[in-house]
Tab-separated table of C-alpha atoms in Angstrom:
chain	number	residue	atom	x	y	z
A	29	UNK	CA	-98.525	101.645	-191.493
A	30	UNK	CA	-95.621	103.228	-191.220
A	31	UNK	CA	-95.987	106.537	-190.099
A	32	UNK	CA	-95.253	109.570	-191.762
A	33	UNK	CA	-92.686	112.418	-190.062
A	34	UNK	CA	-94.759	114.573	-189.232
A	35	UNK	CA	-97.465	112.325	-187.298
A	36	UNK	CA	-94.337	111.333	-185.153
A	37	UNK	CA	-93.452	114.616	-184.131
A	38	UNK	CA	-96.615	115.097	-182.666
A	39	UNK	CA	-97.145	111.943	-180.807
A	40	UNK	CA	-93.899	113.398	-179.453
A	41	UNK	CA	-94.868	116.697	-178.561
A	42	UNK	CA	-97.401	115.402	-176.525
A	43	UNK	CA	-95.372	113.526	-173.887
A	44	UNK	CA	-95.050	110.451	-176.561
A	45	UNK	CA	-91.062	109.479	-176.022
A	46	UNK	CA	-91.566	105.630	-178.544
A	47	UNK	CA	-92.197	107.980	-181.173
A	48	UNK	CA	-88.961	110.432	-180.931
A	49	UNK	CA	-87.413	107.016	-180.923
A	50	UNK	CA	-88.460	106.250	-184.005
A	51	UNK	CA	-87.379	109.790	-185.428
A	52	UNK	CA	-84.545	109.348	-183.931
A	53	UNK	CA	-84.125	105.710	-185.239
A	54	UNK	CA	-85.354	106.814	-188.569
A	55	UNK	CA	-82.809	110.156	-189.351
A	56	UNK	CA	-79.337	108.875	-187.386
A	57	UNK	CA	-78.049	107.280	-190.383
A	58	UNK	CA	-78.411	109.929	-192.475
A	59	UNK	CA	-77.365	112.977	-189.953
A	60	UNK	CA	-74.815	111.235	-188.872
A	61	UNK	CA	-73.562	110.550	-192.462
A	62	UNK	CA	-73.401	114.782	-192.971
A	63	UNK	CA	-72.110	115.337	-190.042
A	64	UNK	CA	-69.149	113.123	-190.604
A	65	UNK	CA	-68.824	114.252	-194.238
A	66	UNK	CA	-68.924	117.867	-193.000
A	67	UNK	CA	-66.156	117.338	-189.710
A	68	UNK	CA	-64.370	114.194	-191.566
A	69	UNK	CA	-63.958	112.347	-188.333
A	70	UNK	CA	-66.172	109.819	-186.399
A	71	UNK	CA	-66.313	110.735	-182.928
A	72	UNK	CA	-66.340	114.064	-183.459
A	73	UNK	CA	-69.541	113.174	-186.227
A	74	UNK	CA	-70.669	111.053	-182.822
A	75	UNK	CA	-71.306	113.975	-180.229
A	76	UNK	CA	-72.492	116.059	-183.128
A	77	UNK	CA	-75.085	113.241	-183.773
A	78	UNK	CA	-76.374	113.069	-180.346
A	79	UNK	CA	-76.576	116.740	-179.769
A	80	UNK	CA	-78.864	117.483	-182.722
A	81	UNK	CA	-81.591	115.588	-181.749
A	82	UNK	CA	-81.060	116.104	-177.754
A	83	UNK	CA	-81.689	119.456	-179.352
A	84	UNK	CA	-83.936	118.377	-181.401
A	85	UNK	CA	-86.314	117.296	-178.661
A	86	UNK	CA	-85.913	120.057	-176.748
A	87	UNK	CA	-87.803	122.188	-179.490
A	88	UNK	CA	-89.810	120.331	-180.687
A	89	UNK	CA	-92.767	121.943	-179.174
A	90	UNK	CA	-91.485	125.512	-181.027
A	91	UNK	CA	-90.946	123.229	-184.422
A	92	UNK	CA	-94.194	124.564	-186.298
A	93	UNK	CA	-93.299	122.090	-189.103
A	94	UNK	CA	-93.075	125.195	-191.966
A	95	UNK	CA	-90.504	122.861	-192.576
A	96	UNK	CA	-90.130	119.318	-193.096
A	97	UNK	CA	-89.123	117.476	-190.232
A	98	UNK	CA	-85.741	116.521	-191.585
A	99	UNK	CA	-84.993	119.973	-193.462
A	100	UNK	CA	-85.472	121.399	-189.298
A	101	UNK	CA	-82.618	118.405	-188.715
A	102	UNK	CA	-80.333	119.331	-191.318
A	103	UNK	CA	-80.011	123.080	-190.434
A	104	UNK	CA	-79.461	122.066	-187.032
A	105	UNK	CA	-77.015	119.416	-187.565
A	106	UNK	CA	-75.060	121.877	-189.910
A	107	UNK	CA	-75.281	124.813	-187.183
A	108	UNK	CA	-73.689	122.522	-184.524
A	109	UNK	CA	-71.281	121.408	-187.223
A	110	UNK	CA	-70.411	125.379	-188.309
A	111	UNK	CA	-70.260	125.892	-184.200
A	112	UNK	CA	-67.544	123.082	-184.131
A	113	UNK	CA	-65.585	123.766	-186.738
A	114	UNK	CA	-65.403	127.547	-185.463
A	115	UNK	CA	-64.762	126.545	-181.653
A	116	UNK	CA	-61.387	124.000	-183.004
A	117	UNK	CA	-60.447	126.485	-185.391
A	118	UNK	CA	-59.841	124.337	-188.411
A	119	UNK	CA	-60.516	122.487	-191.302
A	120	UNK	CA	-62.218	119.013	-191.498
A	121	UNK	CA	-60.094	116.395	-190.370
A	122	UNK	CA	-59.369	113.537	-193.514
A	123	UNK	CA	-60.101	110.687	-191.536
A	124	UNK	CA	-59.176	107.510	-194.118
A	125	UNK	CA	-59.199	103.631	-192.963
A	126	UNK	CA	-56.357	102.195	-193.770
A	127	UNK	CA	-57.829	99.234	-196.013
A	128	UNK	CA	-54.570	97.436	-196.666
A	129	UNK	CA	-55.192	94.703	-194.623
A	130	UNK	CA	-56.317	91.865	-196.400
A	131	UNK	CA	-59.085	90.311	-193.791
A	132	UNK	CA	-59.939	94.291	-193.459
A	133	UNK	CA	-60.528	94.683	-197.199
A	134	UNK	CA	-62.611	91.252	-197.988
A	135	UNK	CA	-64.799	92.352	-195.201
A	136	UNK	CA	-65.808	95.370	-197.047
A	137	UNK	CA	-66.759	93.861	-200.515
A	138	UNK	CA	-69.491	95.543	-201.615
A	139	UNK	CA	-70.407	92.022	-203.173
A	140	UNK	CA	-68.826	88.397	-203.865
A	141	UNK	CA	-67.936	89.389	-207.470
A	142	UNK	CA	-66.345	92.988	-206.629
A	143	UNK	CA	-62.856	91.906	-207.131
A	144	UNK	CA	-59.479	92.580	-204.386
A	145	UNK	CA	-58.340	95.183	-206.756
A	146	UNK	CA	-61.609	96.948	-207.881
A	147	UNK	CA	-62.269	97.240	-203.688
A	148	UNK	CA	-58.517	98.422	-203.096
A	149	UNK	CA	-59.927	101.151	-206.204
A	150	UNK	CA	-63.101	102.148	-204.788
A	151	UNK	CA	-60.811	103.245	-201.115
A	152	UNK	CA	-58.261	105.088	-202.446
A	153	UNK	CA	-60.646	107.085	-204.350
A	154	UNK	CA	-62.334	107.889	-201.398
A	155	UNK	CA	-59.591	108.797	-199.456
A	156	UNK	CA	-59.055	110.453	-202.676
A	157	UNK	CA	-62.399	112.037	-202.566
A	158	UNK	CA	-62.017	112.684	-199.029
A	159	UNK	CA	-59.245	114.731	-199.048
A	160	UNK	CA	-60.339	116.805	-201.525
A	161	UNK	CA	-63.748	117.572	-199.581
A	162	UNK	CA	-62.691	118.435	-196.970
A	163	UNK	CA	-59.998	121.176	-198.912
A	164	UNK	CA	-63.080	123.169	-199.887
A	165	UNK	CA	-64.704	126.359	-198.787
A	166	UNK	CA	-67.075	125.045	-196.209
A	167	UNK	CA	-70.003	126.450	-198.304
A	168	UNK	CA	-68.953	124.577	-201.232
A	169	UNK	CA	-67.758	121.581	-199.395
A	170	UNK	CA	-71.608	121.728	-197.826
A	171	UNK	CA	-74.084	122.617	-200.668
A	172	UNK	CA	-72.229	119.552	-202.841
A	173	UNK	CA	-73.145	117.054	-199.863
A	174	UNK	CA	-76.143	118.229	-199.318
A	175	UNK	CA	-76.701	117.909	-202.997
A	176	UNK	CA	-74.725	114.700	-203.930
A	177	UNK	CA	-75.830	112.916	-200.492
A	178	UNK	CA	-78.946	113.897	-199.236
A	179	UNK	CA	-80.703	114.528	-202.582
A	180	UNK	CA	-81.785	117.901	-201.653
A	181	UNK	CA	-83.301	120.347	-204.408
A	182	UNK	CA	-81.626	123.240	-204.980
A	183	UNK	CA	-84.258	125.138	-203.289
A	184	UNK	CA	-84.194	122.893	-200.157
A	185	UNK	CA	-80.386	123.849	-199.524
A	186	UNK	CA	-81.003	127.619	-200.794
A	187	UNK	CA	-84.183	127.486	-197.870
A	188	UNK	CA	-81.369	125.330	-195.884
A	189	UNK	CA	-78.904	127.317	-196.110
A	190	UNK	CA	-80.760	130.764	-195.995
A	191	UNK	CA	-79.503	132.599	-199.731
A	192	UNK	CA	-80.438	133.317	-202.728
A	193	UNK	CA	-81.094	130.247	-205.185
A	194	UNK	CA	-77.694	131.364	-207.489
A	195	UNK	CA	-76.005	130.838	-204.769
A	196	UNK	CA	-76.349	127.745	-204.164
A	197	UNK	CA	-75.305	126.648	-207.740
A	198	UNK	CA	-72.472	128.761	-208.123
A	199	UNK	CA	-71.142	127.012	-204.885
A	200	UNK	CA	-72.492	123.996	-205.940
A	201	UNK	CA	-70.670	124.581	-209.559
A	202	UNK	CA	-67.581	126.352	-208.362
A	203	UNK	CA	-66.715	122.526	-205.637
A	204	UNK	CA	-67.706	120.371	-208.205
A	205	UNK	CA	-64.688	122.197	-210.888
A	206	UNK	CA	-62.399	122.557	-208.031
A	207	UNK	CA	-62.848	118.875	-206.859
A	208	UNK	CA	-62.533	117.833	-210.938
A	209	UNK	CA	-59.353	119.230	-211.659
A	210	UNK	CA	-57.733	117.935	-207.605
A	211	UNK	CA	-59.191	114.650	-208.543
A	212	UNK	CA	-57.574	114.545	-212.186
A	213	UNK	CA	-54.207	115.848	-210.434
A	214	UNK	CA	-54.513	113.834	-208.140
A	215	UNK	CA	-55.572	110.417	-210.448
A	216	UNK	CA	-52.693	111.382	-212.501
A	217	UNK	CA	-50.111	111.146	-209.804
A	218	UNK	CA	-51.642	107.593	-208.636
A	219	UNK	CA	-50.932	106.611	-211.979
A	220	UNK	CA	-47.934	107.367	-212.438
A	221	UNK	CA	-46.986	105.909	-208.768
A	222	UNK	CA	-47.969	102.600	-209.840
A	223	UNK	CA	-46.008	103.024	-213.615
A	224	UNK	CA	-42.652	103.308	-211.004
A	225	UNK	CA	-43.608	100.917	-208.607
A	226	UNK	CA	-44.662	98.119	-212.032
A	227	UNK	CA	-41.044	99.591	-213.834
A	228	UNK	CA	-38.848	99.140	-210.515
A	229	UNK	CA	-40.498	95.405	-209.897
B	26	UNK	CA	-67.042	129.107	-222.150
B	27	UNK	CA	-70.233	129.896	-223.113
B	28	UNK	CA	-72.296	131.330	-220.285
B	29	UNK	CA	-74.479	128.018	-219.834
B	30	UNK	CA	-73.412	127.313	-216.570
B	31	UNK	CA	-76.659	127.441	-214.630
B	32	UNK	CA	-78.591	125.790	-217.047
B	33	UNK	CA	-75.276	122.856	-217.617
B	34	UNK	CA	-76.359	122.445	-213.678
B	35	UNK	CA	-80.122	122.217	-213.792
B	36	UNK	CA	-79.166	119.656	-216.869
B	37	UNK	CA	-76.611	117.850	-214.463
B	38	UNK	CA	-79.319	116.855	-211.535
B	39	UNK	CA	-81.680	116.821	-214.318
B	40	UNK	CA	-83.722	119.589	-212.535
B	41	UNK	CA	-84.808	121.432	-215.647
B	42	UNK	CA	-88.235	121.090	-218.072
B	43	UNK	CA	-88.027	119.033	-220.918
B	44	UNK	CA	-88.246	121.951	-223.278
B	45	UNK	CA	-85.075	123.312	-221.526
B	46	UNK	CA	-83.220	120.221	-221.473
B	47	UNK	CA	-84.320	119.770	-225.552
B	48	UNK	CA	-82.037	123.455	-225.716
B	49	UNK	CA	-79.479	122.661	-223.934
B	50	UNK	CA	-79.361	119.278	-226.010
B	51	UNK	CA	-79.283	121.534	-229.170
B	52	UNK	CA	-76.597	124.285	-227.281
B	53	UNK	CA	-74.715	120.862	-227.058
B	54	UNK	CA	-74.702	119.062	-229.889
B	55	UNK	CA	-72.591	122.483	-231.239
B	56	UNK	CA	-70.181	123.495	-228.353
B	57	UNK	CA	-67.259	121.377	-227.954
B	58	UNK	CA	-66.284	123.235	-224.537
B	59	UNK	CA	-69.507	122.452	-223.290
B	60	UNK	CA	-69.907	119.081	-223.617
B	61	UNK	CA	-66.107	118.568	-222.242
B	62	UNK	CA	-67.743	120.147	-219.097
B	63	UNK	CA	-70.924	118.071	-218.317
B	64	UNK	CA	-68.294	114.707	-219.144
B	65	UNK	CA	-66.155	116.629	-216.575
B	66	UNK	CA	-68.746	117.207	-214.112
B	67	UNK	CA	-70.659	113.780	-214.634
B	68	UNK	CA	-67.012	112.172	-213.494
B	69	UNK	CA	-66.436	114.307	-210.621
B	70	UNK	CA	-70.050	112.845	-209.360
B	71	UNK	CA	-69.457	109.343	-209.880
B	72	UNK	CA	-66.195	109.757	-208.190
B	73	UNK	CA	-67.968	111.695	-205.270
B	74	UNK	CA	-70.283	107.969	-204.594
B	75	UNK	CA	-66.960	105.974	-203.991
B	76	UNK	CA	-67.058	108.410	-200.642
B	77	UNK	CA	-68.628	105.901	-198.068
B	78	UNK	CA	-69.612	106.732	-194.654
B	79	UNK	CA	-67.779	104.014	-192.021
B	80	UNK	CA	-70.376	101.818	-190.221
B	81	UNK	CA	-70.805	102.765	-186.679
B	82	UNK	CA	-73.340	101.670	-183.557
B	83	UNK	CA	-76.235	103.776	-182.583
B	84	UNK	CA	-75.244	107.240	-180.499
B	85	UNK	CA	-78.669	107.568	-178.928
B	86	UNK	CA	-79.990	105.690	-176.006
B	87	UNK	CA	-83.689	105.557	-176.660
B	88	UNK	CA	-86.019	106.965	-174.247
B	89	UNK	CA	-87.671	104.884	-171.727
B	90	UNK	CA	-91.035	104.727	-172.154
B	91	UNK	CA	-93.469	105.836	-169.442
B	92	UNK	CA	-94.608	103.613	-167.178
B	93	UNK	CA	-98.110	101.882	-167.391
B	94	UNK	CA	-99.747	104.449	-164.507
B	95	UNK	CA	-100.935	102.636	-161.525
B	96	UNK	CA	-104.673	103.207	-160.517
B	97	UNK	CA	-103.530	105.689	-156.865
B	98	UNK	CA	-101.525	107.256	-159.291
B	99	UNK	CA	-105.292	109.218	-160.641
B	100	UNK	CA	-106.244	109.383	-156.687
B	101	UNK	CA	-105.787	112.817	-155.337
B	102	UNK	CA	-103.015	113.642	-153.444
B	103	UNK	CA	-104.981	114.517	-150.511
B	104	UNK	CA	-106.774	110.860	-150.065
B	105	UNK	CA	-103.448	109.243	-150.414
B	106	UNK	CA	-102.286	111.433	-146.799
B	107	UNK	CA	-105.241	110.508	-145.298
B	108	UNK	CA	-104.795	107.104	-146.175
B	109	UNK	CA	-101.418	107.220	-144.900
B	110	UNK	CA	-102.732	108.917	-141.605
B	111	UNK	CA	-105.023	106.229	-140.817
B	112	UNK	CA	-102.251	104.078	-141.176
B	113	UNK	CA	-100.470	105.684	-138.744
B	114	UNK	CA	-102.964	106.748	-135.941
B	115	UNK	CA	-103.579	102.771	-136.750
B	116	UNK	CA	-99.966	101.782	-136.216
B	117	UNK	CA	-99.662	103.797	-133.268
B	118	UNK	CA	-103.231	102.111	-131.548
B	119	UNK	CA	-102.110	98.628	-132.209
B	120	UNK	CA	-98.776	99.884	-130.598
B	121	UNK	CA	-100.766	101.333	-127.490
B	122	UNK	CA	-103.404	98.746	-127.564
B	123	UNK	CA	-100.408	95.820	-127.288
B	124	UNK	CA	-98.551	97.776	-124.330
B	125	UNK	CA	-101.800	97.337	-122.558
B	126	UNK	CA	-102.641	94.207	-122.825
B	127	UNK	CA	-98.955	93.110	-122.501
B	128	UNK	CA	-97.439	94.115	-119.249
B	129	UNK	CA	-96.259	90.903	-117.989
B	130	UNK	CA	-93.630	91.432	-120.747
B	131	UNK	CA	-92.231	94.195	-118.486
B	132	UNK	CA	-92.577	92.697	-115.615
B	133	UNK	CA	-91.263	89.643	-116.374
B	134	UNK	CA	-88.111	91.223	-117.599
B	135	UNK	CA	-87.377	92.832	-114.883
B	136	UNK	CA	-88.505	90.131	-112.089
B	137	UNK	CA	-85.694	89.447	-110.307
B	138	UNK	CA	-85.210	85.721	-110.729
B	139	UNK	CA	-85.143	85.553	-114.226
B	140	UNK	CA	-82.876	88.877	-115.244
B	141	UNK	CA	-79.576	88.515	-112.504
B	142	UNK	CA	-79.744	84.778	-113.858
B	143	UNK	CA	-79.051	85.939	-117.096
B	144	UNK	CA	-76.095	88.503	-116.020
B	145	UNK	CA	-74.726	86.069	-113.373
B	146	UNK	CA	-74.348	83.612	-116.017
B	147	UNK	CA	-71.762	83.664	-118.628
B	148	UNK	CA	-71.772	80.378	-119.006
B	149	UNK	CA	-75.461	79.255	-119.192
B	150	UNK	CA	-75.796	76.347	-121.003
B	151	UNK	CA	-78.470	75.842	-124.315
B	152	UNK	CA	-80.320	73.309	-121.501
B	153	UNK	CA	-80.457	75.648	-118.780
B	154	UNK	CA	-81.289	79.026	-121.405
B	155	UNK	CA	-84.037	76.307	-122.616
B	156	UNK	CA	-85.215	76.124	-119.184
B	157	UNK	CA	-85.099	79.465	-118.443
B	158	UNK	CA	-87.163	80.049	-121.585
B	159	UNK	CA	-89.734	77.923	-120.715
B	160	UNK	CA	-90.041	79.250	-117.059
B	161	UNK	CA	-90.360	82.899	-118.557
B	162	UNK	CA	-92.780	80.982	-121.204
B	163	UNK	CA	-95.157	79.870	-118.699
B	164	UNK	CA	-95.132	83.528	-117.030
B	165	UNK	CA	-96.182	85.277	-119.689
B	166	UNK	CA	-98.753	82.909	-120.429
B	167	UNK	CA	-100.019	82.782	-116.730
B	168	UNK	CA	-100.566	86.115	-116.546
B	169	UNK	CA	-102.739	86.782	-119.258
B	170	UNK	CA	-104.356	84.180	-118.208
B	171	UNK	CA	-105.467	86.343	-114.893
B	172	UNK	CA	-106.228	89.027	-117.402
B	173	UNK	CA	-110.016	89.358	-117.460
B	174	UNK	CA	-111.992	88.191	-120.447
B	175	UNK	CA	-112.935	91.692	-122.101
B	176	UNK	CA	-109.015	93.000	-121.774
B	177	UNK	CA	-107.183	90.516	-123.633
B	178	UNK	CA	-111.200	89.787	-125.661
B	179	UNK	CA	-110.257	92.974	-127.369
B	180	UNK	CA	-107.028	92.858	-129.237
B	181	UNK	CA	-107.391	89.453	-130.460
B	182	UNK	CA	-110.038	91.732	-133.262
B	183	UNK	CA	-107.292	93.745	-133.996
B	184	UNK	CA	-104.719	91.179	-135.481
B	185	UNK	CA	-104.041	91.976	-139.073
B	186	UNK	CA	-105.080	89.345	-141.443
B	187	UNK	CA	-102.868	88.487	-144.495
B	188	UNK	CA	-104.862	90.557	-146.723
B	189	UNK	CA	-104.867	93.452	-144.754
B	190	UNK	CA	-100.920	92.910	-143.987
B	191	UNK	CA	-100.521	93.497	-148.510
B	192	UNK	CA	-102.895	96.368	-148.357
B	193	UNK	CA	-100.555	98.076	-145.781
B	194	UNK	CA	-97.496	97.760	-147.948
B	195	UNK	CA	-99.101	98.106	-151.090
B	196	UNK	CA	-100.535	101.536	-149.706
B	197	UNK	CA	-96.998	101.888	-148.176
B	198	UNK	CA	-95.536	101.326	-151.240
B	199	UNK	CA	-98.057	103.743	-153.343
B	200	UNK	CA	-96.670	106.573	-150.783
B	201	UNK	CA	-93.017	105.539	-151.005
B	202	UNK	CA	-92.869	105.532	-155.583
B	203	UNK	CA	-94.744	108.933	-155.080
B	204	UNK	CA	-92.777	110.591	-153.114
B	205	UNK	CA	-90.252	108.790	-155.422
B	206	UNK	CA	-91.637	110.462	-158.631
B	207	UNK	CA	-91.692	114.094	-156.564
B	208	UNK	CA	-88.400	113.713	-155.702
B	209	UNK	CA	-87.398	112.824	-159.507
B	210	UNK	CA	-89.009	115.906	-161.009
B	211	UNK	CA	-87.120	118.253	-158.304
B	212	UNK	CA	-84.089	117.013	-159.329
B	213	UNK	CA	-84.538	117.035	-163.523
B	214	UNK	CA	-85.973	120.430	-163.409
B	215	UNK	CA	-82.544	121.125	-160.982
B	216	UNK	CA	-80.396	119.581	-163.641
B	217	UNK	CA	-81.774	120.768	-166.305
B	218	UNK	CA	-81.588	124.692	-164.818
B	219	UNK	CA	-78.202	123.915	-164.405
B	220	UNK	CA	-77.903	123.256	-167.745
B	221	UNK	CA	-79.650	125.498	-169.268
B	222	UNK	CA	-77.754	128.225	-167.168
B	223	UNK	CA	-74.364	126.818	-168.866
B	224	UNK	CA	-75.427	127.782	-171.980
B	225	UNK	CA	-72.542	125.432	-173.512
B	226	UNK	CA	-74.290	122.373	-175.605
B	227	UNK	CA	-71.346	119.879	-174.375
B	228	UNK	CA	-72.429	120.977	-170.708
B	229	UNK	CA	-75.836	120.398	-171.492
B	230	UNK	CA	-74.883	116.812	-172.923
B	231	UNK	CA	-72.306	115.711	-170.640
B	232	UNK	CA	-75.127	116.129	-167.963
B	233	UNK	CA	-77.520	114.606	-170.002
B	234	UNK	CA	-75.679	111.399	-170.577
B	235	UNK	CA	-74.804	111.333	-166.814
B	236	UNK	CA	-77.945	110.678	-165.955
B	237	UNK	CA	-79.134	108.603	-168.776
B	238	UNK	CA	-76.053	105.744	-168.442
B	239	UNK	CA	-76.239	105.548	-164.700
B	240	UNK	CA	-79.036	103.457	-163.868
B	241	UNK	CA	-81.331	105.806	-162.469
B	242	UNK	CA	-84.827	104.237	-161.151
B	243	UNK	CA	-87.478	104.643	-164.416
B	244	UNK	CA	-89.309	107.318	-162.640
B	245	UNK	CA	-86.540	109.672	-161.846
B	246	UNK	CA	-85.726	109.298	-165.631
B	247	UNK	CA	-89.204	109.809	-167.040
B	248	UNK	CA	-88.727	112.421	-164.761
B	249	UNK	CA	-85.884	114.058	-166.352
B	250	UNK	CA	-87.021	113.542	-169.606
B	251	UNK	CA	-90.372	115.809	-168.893
B	252	UNK	CA	-87.993	118.781	-167.218
B	253	UNK	CA	-86.228	118.341	-170.647
B	254	UNK	CA	-88.949	118.418	-172.912
B	255	UNK	CA	-90.163	121.479	-170.555
B	256	UNK	CA	-87.193	123.450	-171.698
B	257	UNK	CA	-87.728	123.583	-174.735
B	258	UNK	CA	-86.714	126.220	-177.206
B	259	UNK	CA	-84.397	127.189	-174.238
């Protein structure tokens, strides 16, 4: 039977290290995704993940369960990401896989039915989104990441970021609007480039 | 543009109740601007789903679970200390008795016929050495035979049986392990005190990794993990 986060937290607090290992195993992937999308670089995201779980472990006895364990973990991770951004004094880095090697591309096909052209287009879009997100203000980027990739409710985001519900919605709306314009511009530029390449060949 | 931003966002993320949803539907049917806005937001949400996160191995090295406690972990420290003292006294008594029982060994070593021959014969052959060993043994046995019966009947009762040796060995191991755990706890506490003082997460992480990556004994790792937990909230 699968134990709930709360049960695992209680066991871990009582000294059951295996319970904490299970919590890590359950939440490592989402926490890594959050850190990666916030910071934009794998190496930094890995460091933040390790630090986040270490902090969570140290703070277990102070965690009283007012919020969900996952929300608490997300907050720790976001604080670490914010510290990282301030320490480095720079915006998130855009780290995009090359993705032009046919073998590499074949390995990454989501399904056997996905054509190579579709896969290349998907990768290009992934890179474009990554770039556009990196240019957004931190608050807007965070709101979009939490809503789109982690499925949090507006209220959960507001509680996590300690701001009013209306602020969360404003940040999200503004962020999506800016992204939309940038991606439309990017898609238009890509289409123009493809047309030029096709005409020259 | 209509001032429907917040309602449109709730509608987009399906966060409004049915009545509200019907109201937005009614508005959209008559507002081209909002329909386009909603369509654009849906498109950008779709684009966002293409942003994938690279696969990678786990960065977390699982904590080492606590070892199953041995029976002697529950024994009070003073009994272990007493046991150690008894073992020490037994060993010392045995040694003294052995010295009392076997004085001929010293006599044989100092005996003029043996020692000078050994020192003066650097080119001693194997046959000569063997013969000499035989002579020494013969002398030793003769000396022991000449002792009163009571004197060498007593040490015979002190000869350690294999079972006794195993028990002694097990108790000594227990004492060593106990000492190891205490040292580990001391190291752990000291290390995390330093880490807490440093108050920099990357320093803590580096030190934490150092101790986890080293192949430290499980008892030390366990003790350090406990020290880490005890510092929770700092």
